[in-house]
Short mmCIF file of C-alpha atoms in Angstrom, two decimals:
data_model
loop_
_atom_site.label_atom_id
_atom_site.label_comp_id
_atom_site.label_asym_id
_atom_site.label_seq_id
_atom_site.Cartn_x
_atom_site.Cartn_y
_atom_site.Cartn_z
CA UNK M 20 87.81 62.10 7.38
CA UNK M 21 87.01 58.94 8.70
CA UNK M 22 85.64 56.10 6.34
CA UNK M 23 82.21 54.80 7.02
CA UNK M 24 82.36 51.50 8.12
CA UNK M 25 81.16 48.49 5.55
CA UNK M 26 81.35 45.97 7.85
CA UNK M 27 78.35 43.96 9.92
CA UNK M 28 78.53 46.61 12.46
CA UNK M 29 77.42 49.76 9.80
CA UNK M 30 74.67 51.59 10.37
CA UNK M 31 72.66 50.07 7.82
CA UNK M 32 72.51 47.05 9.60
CA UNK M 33 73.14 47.55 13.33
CA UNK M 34 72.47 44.47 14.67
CA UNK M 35 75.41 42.85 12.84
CA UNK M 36 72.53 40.17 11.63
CA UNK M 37 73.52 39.00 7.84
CA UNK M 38 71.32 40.62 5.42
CA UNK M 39 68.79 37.98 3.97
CA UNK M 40 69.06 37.81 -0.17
CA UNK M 41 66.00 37.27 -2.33
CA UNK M 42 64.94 33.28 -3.34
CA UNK M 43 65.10 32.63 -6.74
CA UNK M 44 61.77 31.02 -7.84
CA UNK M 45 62.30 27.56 -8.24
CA UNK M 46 58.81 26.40 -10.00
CA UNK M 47 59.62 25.60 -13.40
CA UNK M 48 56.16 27.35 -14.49
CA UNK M 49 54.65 30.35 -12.88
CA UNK M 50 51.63 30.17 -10.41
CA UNK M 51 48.54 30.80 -11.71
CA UNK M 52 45.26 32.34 -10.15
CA UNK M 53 42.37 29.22 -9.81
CA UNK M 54 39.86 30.43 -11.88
CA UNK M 55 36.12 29.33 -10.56
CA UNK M 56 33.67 27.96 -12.95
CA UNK M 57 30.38 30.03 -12.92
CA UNK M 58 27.92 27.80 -10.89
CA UNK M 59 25.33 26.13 -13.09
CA UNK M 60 22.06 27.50 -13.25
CA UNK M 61 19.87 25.59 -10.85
CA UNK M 62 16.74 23.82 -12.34
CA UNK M 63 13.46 24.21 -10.40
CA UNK M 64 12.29 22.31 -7.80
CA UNK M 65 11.25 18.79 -8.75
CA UNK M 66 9.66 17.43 -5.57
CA UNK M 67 6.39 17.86 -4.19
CA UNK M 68 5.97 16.44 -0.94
CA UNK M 69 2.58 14.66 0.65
CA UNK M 70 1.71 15.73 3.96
CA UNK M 71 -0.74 14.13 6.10
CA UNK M 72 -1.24 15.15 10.08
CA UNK M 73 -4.13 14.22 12.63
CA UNK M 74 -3.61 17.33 14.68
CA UNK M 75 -6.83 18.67 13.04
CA UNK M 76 -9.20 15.95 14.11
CA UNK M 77 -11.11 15.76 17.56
CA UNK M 78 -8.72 13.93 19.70
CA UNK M 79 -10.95 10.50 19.59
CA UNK M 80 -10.91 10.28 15.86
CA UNK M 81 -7.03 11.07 15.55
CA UNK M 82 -5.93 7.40 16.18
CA UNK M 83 -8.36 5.93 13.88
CA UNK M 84 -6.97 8.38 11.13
CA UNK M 85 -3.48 7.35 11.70
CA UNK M 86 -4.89 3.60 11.25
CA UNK M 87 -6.60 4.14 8.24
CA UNK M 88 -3.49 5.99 6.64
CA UNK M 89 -1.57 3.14 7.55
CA UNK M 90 -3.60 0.27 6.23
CA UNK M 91 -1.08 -0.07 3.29
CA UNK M 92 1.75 -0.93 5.76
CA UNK M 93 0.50 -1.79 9.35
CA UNK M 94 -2.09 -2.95 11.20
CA UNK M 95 -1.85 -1.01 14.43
CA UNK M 96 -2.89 -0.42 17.65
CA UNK M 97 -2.75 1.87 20.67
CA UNK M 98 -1.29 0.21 24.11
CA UNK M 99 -3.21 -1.28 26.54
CA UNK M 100 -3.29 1.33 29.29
CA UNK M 101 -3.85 4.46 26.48
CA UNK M 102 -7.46 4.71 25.08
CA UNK M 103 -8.24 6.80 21.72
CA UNK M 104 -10.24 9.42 23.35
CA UNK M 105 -6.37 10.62 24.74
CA UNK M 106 -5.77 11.49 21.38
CA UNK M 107 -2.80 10.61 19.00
CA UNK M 108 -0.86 13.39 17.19
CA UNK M 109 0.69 12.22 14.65
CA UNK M 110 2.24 14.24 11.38
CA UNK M 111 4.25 12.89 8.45
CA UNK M 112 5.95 14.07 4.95
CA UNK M 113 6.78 11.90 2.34
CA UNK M 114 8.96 12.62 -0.90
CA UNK M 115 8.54 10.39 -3.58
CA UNK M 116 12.04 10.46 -5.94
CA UNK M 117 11.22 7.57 -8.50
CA UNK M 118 12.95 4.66 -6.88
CA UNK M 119 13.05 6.28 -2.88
CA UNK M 120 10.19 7.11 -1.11
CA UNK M 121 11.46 9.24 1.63
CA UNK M 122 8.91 9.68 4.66
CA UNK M 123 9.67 11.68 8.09
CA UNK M 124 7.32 11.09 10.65
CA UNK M 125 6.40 11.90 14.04
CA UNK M 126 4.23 9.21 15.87
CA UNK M 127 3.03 8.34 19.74
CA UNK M 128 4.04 5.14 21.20
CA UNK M 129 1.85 2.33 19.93
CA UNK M 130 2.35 -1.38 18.22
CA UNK M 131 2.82 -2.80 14.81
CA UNK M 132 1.84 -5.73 12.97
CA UNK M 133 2.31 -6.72 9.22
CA UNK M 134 0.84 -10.33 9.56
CA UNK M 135 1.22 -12.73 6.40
CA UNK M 136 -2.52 -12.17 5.04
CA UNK M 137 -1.45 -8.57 4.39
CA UNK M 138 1.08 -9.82 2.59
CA UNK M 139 -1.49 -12.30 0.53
CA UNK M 140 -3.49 -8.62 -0.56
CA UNK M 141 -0.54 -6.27 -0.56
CA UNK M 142 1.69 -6.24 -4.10
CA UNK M 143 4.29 -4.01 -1.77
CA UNK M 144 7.24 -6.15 -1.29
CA UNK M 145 10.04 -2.83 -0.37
CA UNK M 146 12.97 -2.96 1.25
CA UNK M 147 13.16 0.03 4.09
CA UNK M 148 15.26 1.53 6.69
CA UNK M 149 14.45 3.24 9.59
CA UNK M 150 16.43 5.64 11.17
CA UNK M 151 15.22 7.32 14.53
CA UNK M 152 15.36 10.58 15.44
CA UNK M 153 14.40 10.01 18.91
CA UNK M 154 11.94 7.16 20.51
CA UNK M 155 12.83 3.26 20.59
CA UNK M 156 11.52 0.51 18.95
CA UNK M 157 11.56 -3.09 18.88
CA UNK M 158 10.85 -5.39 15.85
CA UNK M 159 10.62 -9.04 15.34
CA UNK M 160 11.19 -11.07 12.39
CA UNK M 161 11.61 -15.14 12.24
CA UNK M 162 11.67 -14.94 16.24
CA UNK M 163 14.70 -12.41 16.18
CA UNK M 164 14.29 -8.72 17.62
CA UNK M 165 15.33 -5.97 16.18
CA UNK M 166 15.82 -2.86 18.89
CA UNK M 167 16.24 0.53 17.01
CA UNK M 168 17.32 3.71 19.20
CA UNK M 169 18.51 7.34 18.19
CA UNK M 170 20.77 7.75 15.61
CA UNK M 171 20.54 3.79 14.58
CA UNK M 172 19.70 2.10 11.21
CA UNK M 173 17.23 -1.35 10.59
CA UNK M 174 17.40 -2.33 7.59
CA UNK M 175 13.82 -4.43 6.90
CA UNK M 176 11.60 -6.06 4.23
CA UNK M 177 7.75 -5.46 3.61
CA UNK M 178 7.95 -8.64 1.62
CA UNK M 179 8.28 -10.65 5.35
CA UNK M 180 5.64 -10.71 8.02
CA UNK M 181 6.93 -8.50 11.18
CA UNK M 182 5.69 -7.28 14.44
CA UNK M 183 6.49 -4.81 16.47
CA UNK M 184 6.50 -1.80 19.15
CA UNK M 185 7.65 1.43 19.59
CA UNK M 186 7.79 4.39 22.18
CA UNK M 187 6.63 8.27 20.77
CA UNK M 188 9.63 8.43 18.14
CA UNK M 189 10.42 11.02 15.45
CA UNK M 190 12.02 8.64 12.35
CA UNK M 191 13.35 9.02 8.78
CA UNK M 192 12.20 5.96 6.64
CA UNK M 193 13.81 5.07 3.31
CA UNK M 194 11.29 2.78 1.18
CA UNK M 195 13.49 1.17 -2.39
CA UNK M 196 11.57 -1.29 -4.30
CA UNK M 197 13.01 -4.79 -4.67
CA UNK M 198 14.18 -4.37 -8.67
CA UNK M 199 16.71 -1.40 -7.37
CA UNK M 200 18.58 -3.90 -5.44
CA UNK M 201 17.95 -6.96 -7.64
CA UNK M 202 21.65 -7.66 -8.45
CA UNK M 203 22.70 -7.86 -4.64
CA UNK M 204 19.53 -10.24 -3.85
CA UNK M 205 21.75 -12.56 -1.95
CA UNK M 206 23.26 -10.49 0.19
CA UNK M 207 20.12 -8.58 1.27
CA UNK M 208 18.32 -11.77 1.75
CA UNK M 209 20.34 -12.58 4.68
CA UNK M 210 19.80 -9.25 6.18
CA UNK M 211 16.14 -8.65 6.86
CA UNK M 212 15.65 -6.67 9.90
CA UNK M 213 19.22 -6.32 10.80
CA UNK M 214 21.31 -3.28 12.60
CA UNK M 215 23.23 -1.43 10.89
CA UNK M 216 26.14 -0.04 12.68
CA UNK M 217 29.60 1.29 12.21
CA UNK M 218 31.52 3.70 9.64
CA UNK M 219 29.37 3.09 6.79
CA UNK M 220 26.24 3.35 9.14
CA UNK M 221 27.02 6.93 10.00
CA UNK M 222 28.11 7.87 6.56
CA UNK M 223 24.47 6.78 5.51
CA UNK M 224 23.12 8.74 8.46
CA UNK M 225 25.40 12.02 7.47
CA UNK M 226 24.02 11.97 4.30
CA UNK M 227 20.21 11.44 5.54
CA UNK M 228 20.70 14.63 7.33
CA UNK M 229 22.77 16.42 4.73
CA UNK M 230 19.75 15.76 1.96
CA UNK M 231 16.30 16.28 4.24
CA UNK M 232 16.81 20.18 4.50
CA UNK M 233 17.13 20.17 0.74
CA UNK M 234 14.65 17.84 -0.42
CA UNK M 235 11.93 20.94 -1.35
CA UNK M 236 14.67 22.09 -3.73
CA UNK M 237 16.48 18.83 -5.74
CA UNK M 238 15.87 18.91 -8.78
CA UNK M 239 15.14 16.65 -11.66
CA UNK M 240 18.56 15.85 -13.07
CA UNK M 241 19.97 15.60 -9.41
CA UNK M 242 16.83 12.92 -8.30
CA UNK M 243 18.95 9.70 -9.71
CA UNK M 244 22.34 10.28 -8.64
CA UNK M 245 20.75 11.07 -5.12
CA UNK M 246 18.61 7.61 -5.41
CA UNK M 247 21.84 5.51 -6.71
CA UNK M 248 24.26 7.33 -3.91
CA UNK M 249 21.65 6.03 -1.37
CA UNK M 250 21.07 2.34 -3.33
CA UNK M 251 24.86 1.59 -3.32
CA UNK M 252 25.47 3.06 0.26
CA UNK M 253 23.18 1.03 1.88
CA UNK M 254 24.09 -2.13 0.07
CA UNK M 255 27.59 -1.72 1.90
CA UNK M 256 25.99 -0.97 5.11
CA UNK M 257 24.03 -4.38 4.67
CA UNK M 258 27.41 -5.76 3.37
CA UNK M 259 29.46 -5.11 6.25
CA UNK M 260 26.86 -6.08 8.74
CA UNK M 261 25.42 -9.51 6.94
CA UNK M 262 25.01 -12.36 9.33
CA UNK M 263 27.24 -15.62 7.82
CA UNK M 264 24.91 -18.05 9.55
CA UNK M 265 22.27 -16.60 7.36
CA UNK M 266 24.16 -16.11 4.27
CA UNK M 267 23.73 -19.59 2.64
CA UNK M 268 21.24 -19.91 -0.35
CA UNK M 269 19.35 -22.67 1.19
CA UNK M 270 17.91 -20.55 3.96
CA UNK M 271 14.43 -19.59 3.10
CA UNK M 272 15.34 -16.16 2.46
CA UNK M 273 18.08 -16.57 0.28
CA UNK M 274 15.85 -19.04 -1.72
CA UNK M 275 13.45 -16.35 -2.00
CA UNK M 276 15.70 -13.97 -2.95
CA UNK M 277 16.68 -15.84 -5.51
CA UNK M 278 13.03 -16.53 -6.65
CA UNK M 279 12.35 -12.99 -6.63
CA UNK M 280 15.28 -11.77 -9.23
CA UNK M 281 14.17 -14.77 -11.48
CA UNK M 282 10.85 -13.64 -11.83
CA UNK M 283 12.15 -9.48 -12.08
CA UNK M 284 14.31 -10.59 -14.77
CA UNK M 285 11.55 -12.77 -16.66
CA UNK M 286 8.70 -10.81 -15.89
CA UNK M 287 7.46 -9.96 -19.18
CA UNK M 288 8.50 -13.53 -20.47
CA UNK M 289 5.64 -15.93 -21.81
CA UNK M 290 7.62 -18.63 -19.91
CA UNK M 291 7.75 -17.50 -17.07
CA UNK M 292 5.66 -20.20 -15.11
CA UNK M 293 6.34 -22.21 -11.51
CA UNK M 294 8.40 -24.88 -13.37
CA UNK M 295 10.45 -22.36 -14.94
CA UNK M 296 11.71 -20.71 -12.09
CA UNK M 297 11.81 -24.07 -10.10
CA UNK M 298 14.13 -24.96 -13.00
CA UNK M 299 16.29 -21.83 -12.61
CA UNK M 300 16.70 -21.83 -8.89
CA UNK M 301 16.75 -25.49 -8.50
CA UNK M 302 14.19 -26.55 -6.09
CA UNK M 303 10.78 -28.54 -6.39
CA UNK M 304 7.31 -27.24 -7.12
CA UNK M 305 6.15 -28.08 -3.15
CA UNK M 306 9.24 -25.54 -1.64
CA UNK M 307 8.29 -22.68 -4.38
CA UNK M 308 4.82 -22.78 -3.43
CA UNK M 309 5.77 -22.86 0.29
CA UNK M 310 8.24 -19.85 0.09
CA UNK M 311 4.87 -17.58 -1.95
CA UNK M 312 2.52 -18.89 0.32
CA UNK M 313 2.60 -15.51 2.72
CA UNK M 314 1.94 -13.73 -1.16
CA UNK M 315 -1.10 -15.92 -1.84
CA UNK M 316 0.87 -18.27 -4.50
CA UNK M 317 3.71 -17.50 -6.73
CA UNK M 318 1.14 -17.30 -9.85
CA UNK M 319 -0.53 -14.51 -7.92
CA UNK M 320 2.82 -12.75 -6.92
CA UNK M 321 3.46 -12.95 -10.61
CA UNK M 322 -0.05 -11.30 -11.83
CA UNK M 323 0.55 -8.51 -9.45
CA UNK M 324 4.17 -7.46 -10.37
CA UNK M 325 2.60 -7.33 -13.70
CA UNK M 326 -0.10 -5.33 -12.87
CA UNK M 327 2.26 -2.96 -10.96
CA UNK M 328 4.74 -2.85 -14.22
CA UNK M 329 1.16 -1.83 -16.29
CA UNK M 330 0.23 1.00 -13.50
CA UNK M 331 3.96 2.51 -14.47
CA UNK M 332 3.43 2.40 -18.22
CA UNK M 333 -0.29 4.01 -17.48
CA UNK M 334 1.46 6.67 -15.36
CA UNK M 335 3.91 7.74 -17.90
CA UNK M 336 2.99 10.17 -20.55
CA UNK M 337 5.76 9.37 -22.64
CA UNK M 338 4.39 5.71 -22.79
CA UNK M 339 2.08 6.24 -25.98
CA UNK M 340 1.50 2.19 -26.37
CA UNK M 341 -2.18 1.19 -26.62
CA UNK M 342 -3.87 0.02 -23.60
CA UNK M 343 -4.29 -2.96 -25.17
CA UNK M 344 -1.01 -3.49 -25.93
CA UNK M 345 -0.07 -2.93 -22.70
CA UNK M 346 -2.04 -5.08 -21.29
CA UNK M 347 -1.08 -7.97 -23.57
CA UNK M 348 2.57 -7.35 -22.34
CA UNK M 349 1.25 -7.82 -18.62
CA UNK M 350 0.35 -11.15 -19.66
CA UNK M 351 -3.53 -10.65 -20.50
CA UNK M 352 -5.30 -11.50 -23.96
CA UNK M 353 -8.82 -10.14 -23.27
CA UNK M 354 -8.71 -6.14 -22.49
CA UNK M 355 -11.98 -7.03 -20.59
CA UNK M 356 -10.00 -9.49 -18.10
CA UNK M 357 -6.92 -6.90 -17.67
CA UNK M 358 -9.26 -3.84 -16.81
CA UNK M 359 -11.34 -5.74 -13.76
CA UNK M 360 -8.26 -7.35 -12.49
CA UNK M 361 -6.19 -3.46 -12.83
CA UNK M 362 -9.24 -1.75 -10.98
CA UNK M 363 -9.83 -4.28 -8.52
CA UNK M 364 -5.92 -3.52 -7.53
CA UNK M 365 -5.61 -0.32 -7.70
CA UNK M 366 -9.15 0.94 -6.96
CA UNK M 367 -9.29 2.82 -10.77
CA UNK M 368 -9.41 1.69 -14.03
CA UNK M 369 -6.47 2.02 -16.78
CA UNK M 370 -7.85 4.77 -18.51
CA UNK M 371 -8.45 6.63 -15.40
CA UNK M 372 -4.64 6.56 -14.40
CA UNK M 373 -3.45 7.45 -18.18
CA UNK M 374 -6.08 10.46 -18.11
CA UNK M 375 -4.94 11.89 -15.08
CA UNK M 376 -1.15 11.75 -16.09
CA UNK M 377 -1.55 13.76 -19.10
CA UNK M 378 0.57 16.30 -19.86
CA UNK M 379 -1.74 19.06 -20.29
CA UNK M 380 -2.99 18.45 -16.80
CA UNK M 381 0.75 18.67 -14.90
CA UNK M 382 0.76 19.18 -11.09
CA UNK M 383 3.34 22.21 -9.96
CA UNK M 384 5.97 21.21 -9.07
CA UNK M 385 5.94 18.35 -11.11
CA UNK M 386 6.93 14.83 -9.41
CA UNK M 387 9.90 12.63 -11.04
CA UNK M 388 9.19 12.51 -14.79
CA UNK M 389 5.75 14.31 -14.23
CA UNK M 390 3.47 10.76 -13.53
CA UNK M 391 0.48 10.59 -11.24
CA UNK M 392 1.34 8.80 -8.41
CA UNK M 393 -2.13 9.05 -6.33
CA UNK M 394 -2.86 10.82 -3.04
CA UNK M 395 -2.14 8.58 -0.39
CA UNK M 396 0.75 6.83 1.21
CA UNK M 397 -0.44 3.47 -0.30
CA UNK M 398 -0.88 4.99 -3.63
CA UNK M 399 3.14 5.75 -3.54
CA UNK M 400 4.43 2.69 -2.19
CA UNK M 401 2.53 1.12 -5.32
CA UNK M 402 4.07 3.49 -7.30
CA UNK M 403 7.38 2.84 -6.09
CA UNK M 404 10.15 1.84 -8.86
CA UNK M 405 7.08 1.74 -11.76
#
């Protein structure tokens, strides 16, 4: 009998290949499975959102409606060629999360204006951006225009007079009051009504988009990291696309700026008065009253911050302080004196706005940390940052 071959021709292994051996492990510890963490139990829903719309209305009385809702912001106005009785269909939904105001908005082509004696009655001083959808616009400030087109960023002021057009646009607009940005006051200053373009730009867009289909769902505990993500993102955006020439802190803006985060910083301050800030920021009595002159003085500007500082207080039910007491911290002695000049800014009186933001008379779903905040767009701009 023949002895069955061994050798790389064998039947075991026909093809003559070398058999392959086993690889030792060489990991000096052995793999282990990921294990997931159970997803945390979602909170509810913390935002309700304001809708208004003139698609209801007879088609003459829907551009007056828009107007009227706008009164807060903009004077505006229909083209020449278009008159109301065409009609103007406009809807929008705002989403107020403490410190953003986040309003989406579909409007027909008409013209803007936000002339300085709005500024003298308006306490709204907001930084905003725009970002279209669809639609153009075109916005001057200082003599410089400002074109905005689909997927593009403006960054903007309400604290400035501007002007402006635009075409039928759908738009996402971003309102942050002035104290959320109060630390980067000199580089904003420089900024107001500038583009804002490149890699940062369309991060700040991709998250836009990434947010608006769940803004009916954030809740409360996610509301301020979403607010500070968008705060710090947009200060690099306006970072990256500041204008040197306008960077200086003699320019009228930057003075202002600088103005402004005195008087945040020392508004509760008994000595906080026109010489004390023209100490601070270095500049005579004549240019501080020039740069507050579009506010109605900087003693006015003052009053009102106050005033909007009070409303806050008012609006939060875990603010238990007196009324008096608040008052005295907005700077007023007499009760009497604090109540005419808080209704005639806000249309109610003090005790009005703490009754309504009770707790035993919440609103479901409950708004960031449960305060009243009114009914109308101008009611939440005021209420912005209080």
């Amino acid at each position: 009998m023949r002895d069955r071959p061994t050798g790389p021709e064998s039947e075991d292994n026909p093809t003559g290949a070398p058999e392959r051996q086993p690889q030792p492990e060489r990991r000096r510890w052995p793999r282990e499975a990921a294990v997931r963490a159970p997803p945390r139990p979602a909170g509810p829903p913390a935002l309700s959102p304001m809708r208004f719309s003139t698609r209801g209305l007879p088609p003459a009385e829907q551009f007056q409606a828009w107007r009227a809702h706008m009164a807060p912001l903009f004077e505006v106005r229909l083209p020449d060629s278009v008159p109301p009785q065409d009609g103007f269909v406009a809807d929008q939904t705002a989403w107020h999360l403490g410190n953003l105001l986040i309003v989406q908005q579909h409007v027909p082509g008409h013209s803007y204006l936000r002339p300085q004696a709005m500024l003298r009655a308006s306490p709204i001083d907001h930084w905003y951006v725009e970002l279209l959808r669809s639609g153009m616009s075109w916005t001057e400030v200082d003599r410089g225009v400002a074109e905005n087109g689909p997927g593009r960023l403006v960054f903007r002021s309400l604290g400035y007079p501007f002007r402006g057009r635009t075409t039928a646009a759908d738009a996402v607009l971003l309102f942050m009051p002035y104290e959320l940005f109060a630390d980067d006051a000199a580089v904003l200053g420089g900024s107001n009504n500038a583009v804002l373009s490149g890699n940062l730009a369309d991060l700040l867009i991709n998250f836009i988009n990434g947010i608006e289909p769940s803004l009916d769902r954030l809740t409360a505990e996610e509301l301020p990291r979403i607010v500070h993500t968008v705060r710090d993102m947009v200060v690099a955006c306006v970072a990256s696309a500041a204008r040197p020439e306008a960077a200086g802190p003699q320019t009228n803006t930057g003075m202002m700026e600088r103005a402004h985060r005195y008087i945040h910083l020392n508004l509760h301050s008994a000595d906080l008065t026109p010489d004390a800030i023209c100490r601070a920021i270095g500049i005579s009595r004549t240019r501080l009253y020039q740069l507050f002159e579009a506010s109605g003085g900087v003693l006015n500007y003052i009053r009102r911050r106050r005033l909007q500082q009070a409303h806050g207080a008012l609006s939060d039910p875990a603010d238990s302080r007196p009324i008096a007491e608040i008052a005295e911290a907005a700077g007023f002695d007499v009760a009497a004196n604090f109540t005419r000049a808080f209704s005639h800014e806000f249309g109610v009186s003090p005790r009005e706005v703490r009754k309504a933001a009770a707790p035993e008379r919440p609103v479901a779903p409950l708004a960031p940390t449960g305060r009243h905040r009114g009914s109308t767009i101008g009611d939440w701009l005021k209420a912005l940052g209080c």
